[in-house]
Coordinates of C-alpha atoms and ligand atoms in Angstrom, one line a residue:
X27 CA 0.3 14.5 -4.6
X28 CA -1.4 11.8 -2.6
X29 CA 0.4 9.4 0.0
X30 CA -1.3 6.1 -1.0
X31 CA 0.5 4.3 2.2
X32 CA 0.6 5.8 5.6
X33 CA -0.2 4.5 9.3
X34 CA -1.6 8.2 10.6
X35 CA -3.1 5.7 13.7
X36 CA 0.1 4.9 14.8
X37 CA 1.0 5.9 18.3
X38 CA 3.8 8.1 17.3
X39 CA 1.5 10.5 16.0
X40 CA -0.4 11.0 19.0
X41 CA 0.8 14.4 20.4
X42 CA 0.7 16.3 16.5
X43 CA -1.8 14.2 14.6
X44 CA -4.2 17.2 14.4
X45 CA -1.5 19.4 13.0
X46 CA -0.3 17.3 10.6
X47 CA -3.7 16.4 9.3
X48 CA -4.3 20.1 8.9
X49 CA -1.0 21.3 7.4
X50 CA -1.1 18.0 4.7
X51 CA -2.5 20.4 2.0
X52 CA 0.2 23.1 2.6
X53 CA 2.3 20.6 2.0
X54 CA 1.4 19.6 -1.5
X55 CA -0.7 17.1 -0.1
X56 CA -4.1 16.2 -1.6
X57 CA -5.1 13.0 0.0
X58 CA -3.2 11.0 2.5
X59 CA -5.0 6.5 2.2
X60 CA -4.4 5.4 6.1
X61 CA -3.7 1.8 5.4
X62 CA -4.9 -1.3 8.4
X63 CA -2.9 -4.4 9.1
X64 CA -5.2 -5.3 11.5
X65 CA -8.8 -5.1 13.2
X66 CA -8.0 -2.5 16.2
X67 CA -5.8 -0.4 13.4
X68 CA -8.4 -0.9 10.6
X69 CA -11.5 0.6 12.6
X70 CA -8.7 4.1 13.4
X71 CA -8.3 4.3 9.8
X72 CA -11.9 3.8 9.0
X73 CA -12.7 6.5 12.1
X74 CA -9.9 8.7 10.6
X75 CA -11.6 8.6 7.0
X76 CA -14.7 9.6 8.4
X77 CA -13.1 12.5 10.4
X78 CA -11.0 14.5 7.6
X79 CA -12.3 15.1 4.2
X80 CA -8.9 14.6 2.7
X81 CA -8.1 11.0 4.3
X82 CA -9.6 7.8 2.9
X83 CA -9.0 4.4 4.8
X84 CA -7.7 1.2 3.0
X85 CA -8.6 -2.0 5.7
X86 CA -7.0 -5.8 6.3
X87 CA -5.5 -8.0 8.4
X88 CA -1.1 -8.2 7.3
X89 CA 0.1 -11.4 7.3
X90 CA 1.5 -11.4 10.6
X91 CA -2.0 -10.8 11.8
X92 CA -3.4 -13.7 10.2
X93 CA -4.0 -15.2 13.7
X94 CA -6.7 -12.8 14.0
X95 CA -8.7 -13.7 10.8
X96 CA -12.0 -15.4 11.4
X97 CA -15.8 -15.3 9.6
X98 CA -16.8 -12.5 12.4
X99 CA -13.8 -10.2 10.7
X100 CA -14.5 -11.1 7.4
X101 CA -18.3 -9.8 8.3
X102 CA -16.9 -6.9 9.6
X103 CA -14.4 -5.7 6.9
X104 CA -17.3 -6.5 4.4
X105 CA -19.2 -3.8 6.4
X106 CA -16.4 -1.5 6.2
X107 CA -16.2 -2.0 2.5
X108 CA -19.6 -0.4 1.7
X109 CA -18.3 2.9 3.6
X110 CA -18.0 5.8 1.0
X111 CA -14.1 6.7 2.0
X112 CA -13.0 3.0 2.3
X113 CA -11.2 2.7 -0.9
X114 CA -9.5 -0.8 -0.6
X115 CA -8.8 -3.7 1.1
X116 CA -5.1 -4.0 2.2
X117 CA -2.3 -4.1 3.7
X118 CA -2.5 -8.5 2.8
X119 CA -0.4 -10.4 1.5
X120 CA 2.4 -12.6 2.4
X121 CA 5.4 -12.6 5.1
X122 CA 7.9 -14.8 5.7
X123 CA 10.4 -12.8 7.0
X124 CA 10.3 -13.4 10.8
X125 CA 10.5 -17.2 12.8
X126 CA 7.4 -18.9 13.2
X127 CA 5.2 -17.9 10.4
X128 CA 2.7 -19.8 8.9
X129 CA 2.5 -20.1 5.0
X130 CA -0.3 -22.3 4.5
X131 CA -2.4 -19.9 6.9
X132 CA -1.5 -16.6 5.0
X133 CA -2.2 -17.7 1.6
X134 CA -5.9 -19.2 3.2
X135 CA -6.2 -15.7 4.7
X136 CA -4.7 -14.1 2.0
X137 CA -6.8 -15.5 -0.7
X138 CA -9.9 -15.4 1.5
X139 CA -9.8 -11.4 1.2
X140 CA -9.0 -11.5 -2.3
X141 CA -12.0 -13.4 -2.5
X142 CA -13.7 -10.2 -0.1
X143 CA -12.5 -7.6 -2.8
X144 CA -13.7 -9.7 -5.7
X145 CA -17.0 -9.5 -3.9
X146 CA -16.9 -5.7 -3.0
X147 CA -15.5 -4.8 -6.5
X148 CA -12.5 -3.0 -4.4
X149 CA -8.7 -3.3 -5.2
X150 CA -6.2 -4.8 -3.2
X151 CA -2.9 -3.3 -1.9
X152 CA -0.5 -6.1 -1.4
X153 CA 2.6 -6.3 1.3
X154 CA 5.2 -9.0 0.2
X155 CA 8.3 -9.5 2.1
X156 CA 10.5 -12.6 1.3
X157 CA 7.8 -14.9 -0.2
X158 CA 7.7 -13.7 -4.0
X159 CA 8.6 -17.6 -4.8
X160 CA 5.2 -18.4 -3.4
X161 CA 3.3 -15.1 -4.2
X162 CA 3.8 -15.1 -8.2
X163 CA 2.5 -19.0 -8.9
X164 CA -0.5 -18.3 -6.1
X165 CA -1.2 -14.9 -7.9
X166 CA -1.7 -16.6 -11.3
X167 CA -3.6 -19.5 -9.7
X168 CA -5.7 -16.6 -8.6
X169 CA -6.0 -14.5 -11.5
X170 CA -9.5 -14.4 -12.2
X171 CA -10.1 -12.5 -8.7
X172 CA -7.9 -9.5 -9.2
X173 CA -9.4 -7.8 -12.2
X174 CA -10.2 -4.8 -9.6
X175 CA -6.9 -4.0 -9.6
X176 CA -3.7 -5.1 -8.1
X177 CA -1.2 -2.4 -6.3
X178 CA 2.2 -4.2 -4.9
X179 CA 2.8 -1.3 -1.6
X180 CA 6.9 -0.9 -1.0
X181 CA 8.5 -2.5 -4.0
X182 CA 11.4 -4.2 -3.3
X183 CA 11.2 -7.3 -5.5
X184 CA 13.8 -7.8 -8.6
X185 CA 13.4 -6.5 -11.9
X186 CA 12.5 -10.0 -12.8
X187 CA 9.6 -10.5 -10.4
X188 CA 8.2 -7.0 -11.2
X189 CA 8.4 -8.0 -15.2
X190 CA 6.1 -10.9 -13.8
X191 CA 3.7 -8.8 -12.5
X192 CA 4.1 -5.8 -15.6
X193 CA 2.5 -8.9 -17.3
X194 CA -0.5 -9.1 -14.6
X195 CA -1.1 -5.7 -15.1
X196 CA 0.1 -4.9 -11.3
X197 CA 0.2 -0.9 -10.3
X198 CA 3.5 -0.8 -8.1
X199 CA 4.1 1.9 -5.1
X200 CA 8.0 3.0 -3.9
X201 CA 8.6 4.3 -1.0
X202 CA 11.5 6.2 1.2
X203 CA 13.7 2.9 0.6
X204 CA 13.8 4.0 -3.3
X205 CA 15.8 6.8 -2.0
X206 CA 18.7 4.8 -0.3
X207 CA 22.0 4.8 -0.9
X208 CA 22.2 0.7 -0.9
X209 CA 19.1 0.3 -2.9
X210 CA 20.4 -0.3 -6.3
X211 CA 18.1 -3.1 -6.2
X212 CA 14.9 -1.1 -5.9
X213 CA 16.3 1.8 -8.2
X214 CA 16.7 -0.4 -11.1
X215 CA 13.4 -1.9 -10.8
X216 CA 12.0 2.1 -10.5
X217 CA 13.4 2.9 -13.7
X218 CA 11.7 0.5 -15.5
X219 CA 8.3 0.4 -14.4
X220 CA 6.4 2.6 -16.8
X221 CA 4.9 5.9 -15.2
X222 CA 1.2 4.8 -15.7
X223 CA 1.6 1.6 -13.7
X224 CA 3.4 3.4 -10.4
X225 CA 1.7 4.9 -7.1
X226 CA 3.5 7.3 -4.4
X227 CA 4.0 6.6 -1.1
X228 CA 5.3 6.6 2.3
X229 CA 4.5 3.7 4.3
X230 CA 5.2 6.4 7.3
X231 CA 6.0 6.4 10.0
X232 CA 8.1 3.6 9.0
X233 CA 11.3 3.9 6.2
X234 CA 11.7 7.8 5.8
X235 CA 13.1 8.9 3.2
X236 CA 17.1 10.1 3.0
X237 CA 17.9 12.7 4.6
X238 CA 15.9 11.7 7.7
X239 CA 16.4 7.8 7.6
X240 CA 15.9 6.5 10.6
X241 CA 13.5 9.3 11.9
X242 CA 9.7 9.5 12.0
X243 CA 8.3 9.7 8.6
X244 CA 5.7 11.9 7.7
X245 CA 3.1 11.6 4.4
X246 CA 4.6 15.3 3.7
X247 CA 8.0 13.1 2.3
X248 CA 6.7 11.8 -0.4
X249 CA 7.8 14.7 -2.4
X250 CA 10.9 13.4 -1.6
X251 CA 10.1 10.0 -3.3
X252 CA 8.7 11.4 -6.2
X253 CA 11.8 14.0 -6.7
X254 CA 13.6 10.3 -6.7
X255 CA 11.9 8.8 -8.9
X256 CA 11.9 11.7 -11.7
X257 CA 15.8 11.8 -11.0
X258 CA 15.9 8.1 -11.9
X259 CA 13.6 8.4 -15.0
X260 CA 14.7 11.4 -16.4
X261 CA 11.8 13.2 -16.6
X262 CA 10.8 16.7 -14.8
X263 CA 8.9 16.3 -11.1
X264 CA 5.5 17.8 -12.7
X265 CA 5.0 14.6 -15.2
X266 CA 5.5 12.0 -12.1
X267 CA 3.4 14.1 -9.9
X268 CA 0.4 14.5 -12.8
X269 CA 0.8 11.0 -13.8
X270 CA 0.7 9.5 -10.4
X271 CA -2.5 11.5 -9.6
X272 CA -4.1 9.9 -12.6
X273 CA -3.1 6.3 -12.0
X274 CA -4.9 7.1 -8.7
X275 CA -7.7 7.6 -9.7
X276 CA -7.7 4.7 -12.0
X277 CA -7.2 2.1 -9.5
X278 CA -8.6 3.2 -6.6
X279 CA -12.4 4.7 -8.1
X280 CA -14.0 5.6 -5.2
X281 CA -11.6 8.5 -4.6
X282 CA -13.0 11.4 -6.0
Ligands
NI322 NI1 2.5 -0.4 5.5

């Protein structure tokens, strides 16, 4: 299994980070992609990667961090890029979910990555949050940049939007939410993406999976995800744990 969205630099895991690191393989773990959102958290992740054999490091300034964004980051997360365990550039994308956001500053950010990961020949993991409206028409404006491969992190767009992106070629990632009660929504869209074109994940410490919503996550849940998401398609855990592990390696090619 691999967790292909966690924040291991986040404060919570302070006090047992070196524990969990070490017990990730007991756990059916085989890699665990630490994921930035901005500068400070990007250079843990890439520190991290460089630390444990089984961690690789995904870096980017999020959307709500697009404040940050200048020519001296860009320089740096180029420099990042040509590390051996930086697999990606992400979490971007777009946000408009809290007051006082910015649209016309994300997408400049947004697209000025993109244009990074063209450059670099690296995917991008994308977060989208109640802007889908803007994200699909800027996406196909776009198109000719994202032929490294697209992966849309925490699904939680209609069936509609992902049957957009099915068209795109997108890879799409569920998380703990897929596991909710009220997420009918999200379950739908998880039955019908086909098994080659969808990720695992935890986005941890953030959204656990039921039975512990609303407690720390931990990469070791995403067996919990996949057990979900083999309920909901019908098919036996082994062929969404193999399957996942192959798609991967397909869009991320620098993990070994
Ligand atoms: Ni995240």
């Amino acid at each position: 299994m691999v967790d292909t969205h966690a924040h291991l630099t986040e404060e919570v895991y302070d006090a047992d980070r070196e524990a969990m690191i070490a017990s990730l393989s007991c756990d059916g773990l085989k890699y665990v992609f630490t994921v930035g959102y901005d500068v400070e958290s990007s250079k843990k992740c890439v520190e991290l990667a460089e630390k444990y054999e089984n961690i690789y490091a995904i870096i980017g300034i999020h959307p709500e961090n697009c404040q940050e964004y200048n020519a001296s980051v860009r320089e740096q997360l180029k420099q990042w890029c040509t590390h051996p365990k930086v697999i990606a550039i992400g979490e971007i994308g777009l946000d408009y979910h809290y007051e006082g956001y910015d649209k016309e500053l994300q997408k400049k950010v947004l697209l000025d990555q993109i244009q990074l990961a063209y450059e670099m020949k690296m995917p991008i993991v994308i977060h989208l949050r109640d802007a889908v409206g803007d994200f699909v028409p800027f996406m196909q404006k776009h198109h000719n940049l994202l032929q490294y491969g697209v992966l849309l992190h925490c699904f939680s767009e209609s069936l509609e939007s992902y049957q957009i992106f099915e068209k795109m070629g997108f890879y799409v990632a569920f998380g703990g939410t897929v596991t909710f009660k009220n997420a009918p929504k999200v379950q739908k869209v998880a039955q019908y993406v086909p098994l080659d074109k969808l990720v695992l994940e935890t986005d941890c410490p953030y959204l656990a999976p039921t039975p512990y919503r609303g407690q720390i996550n931990y990469p070791k849940y995403v067996s919990l995800v996949a057990q979900k998401i083999a309920e909901l398609k019908q098919c036996s855990l082994q062929v969404v744990l193999e399957q996942t592990d192959q798609n991967v390696k397909k869009i991320f090619p620098k993990v070994k």
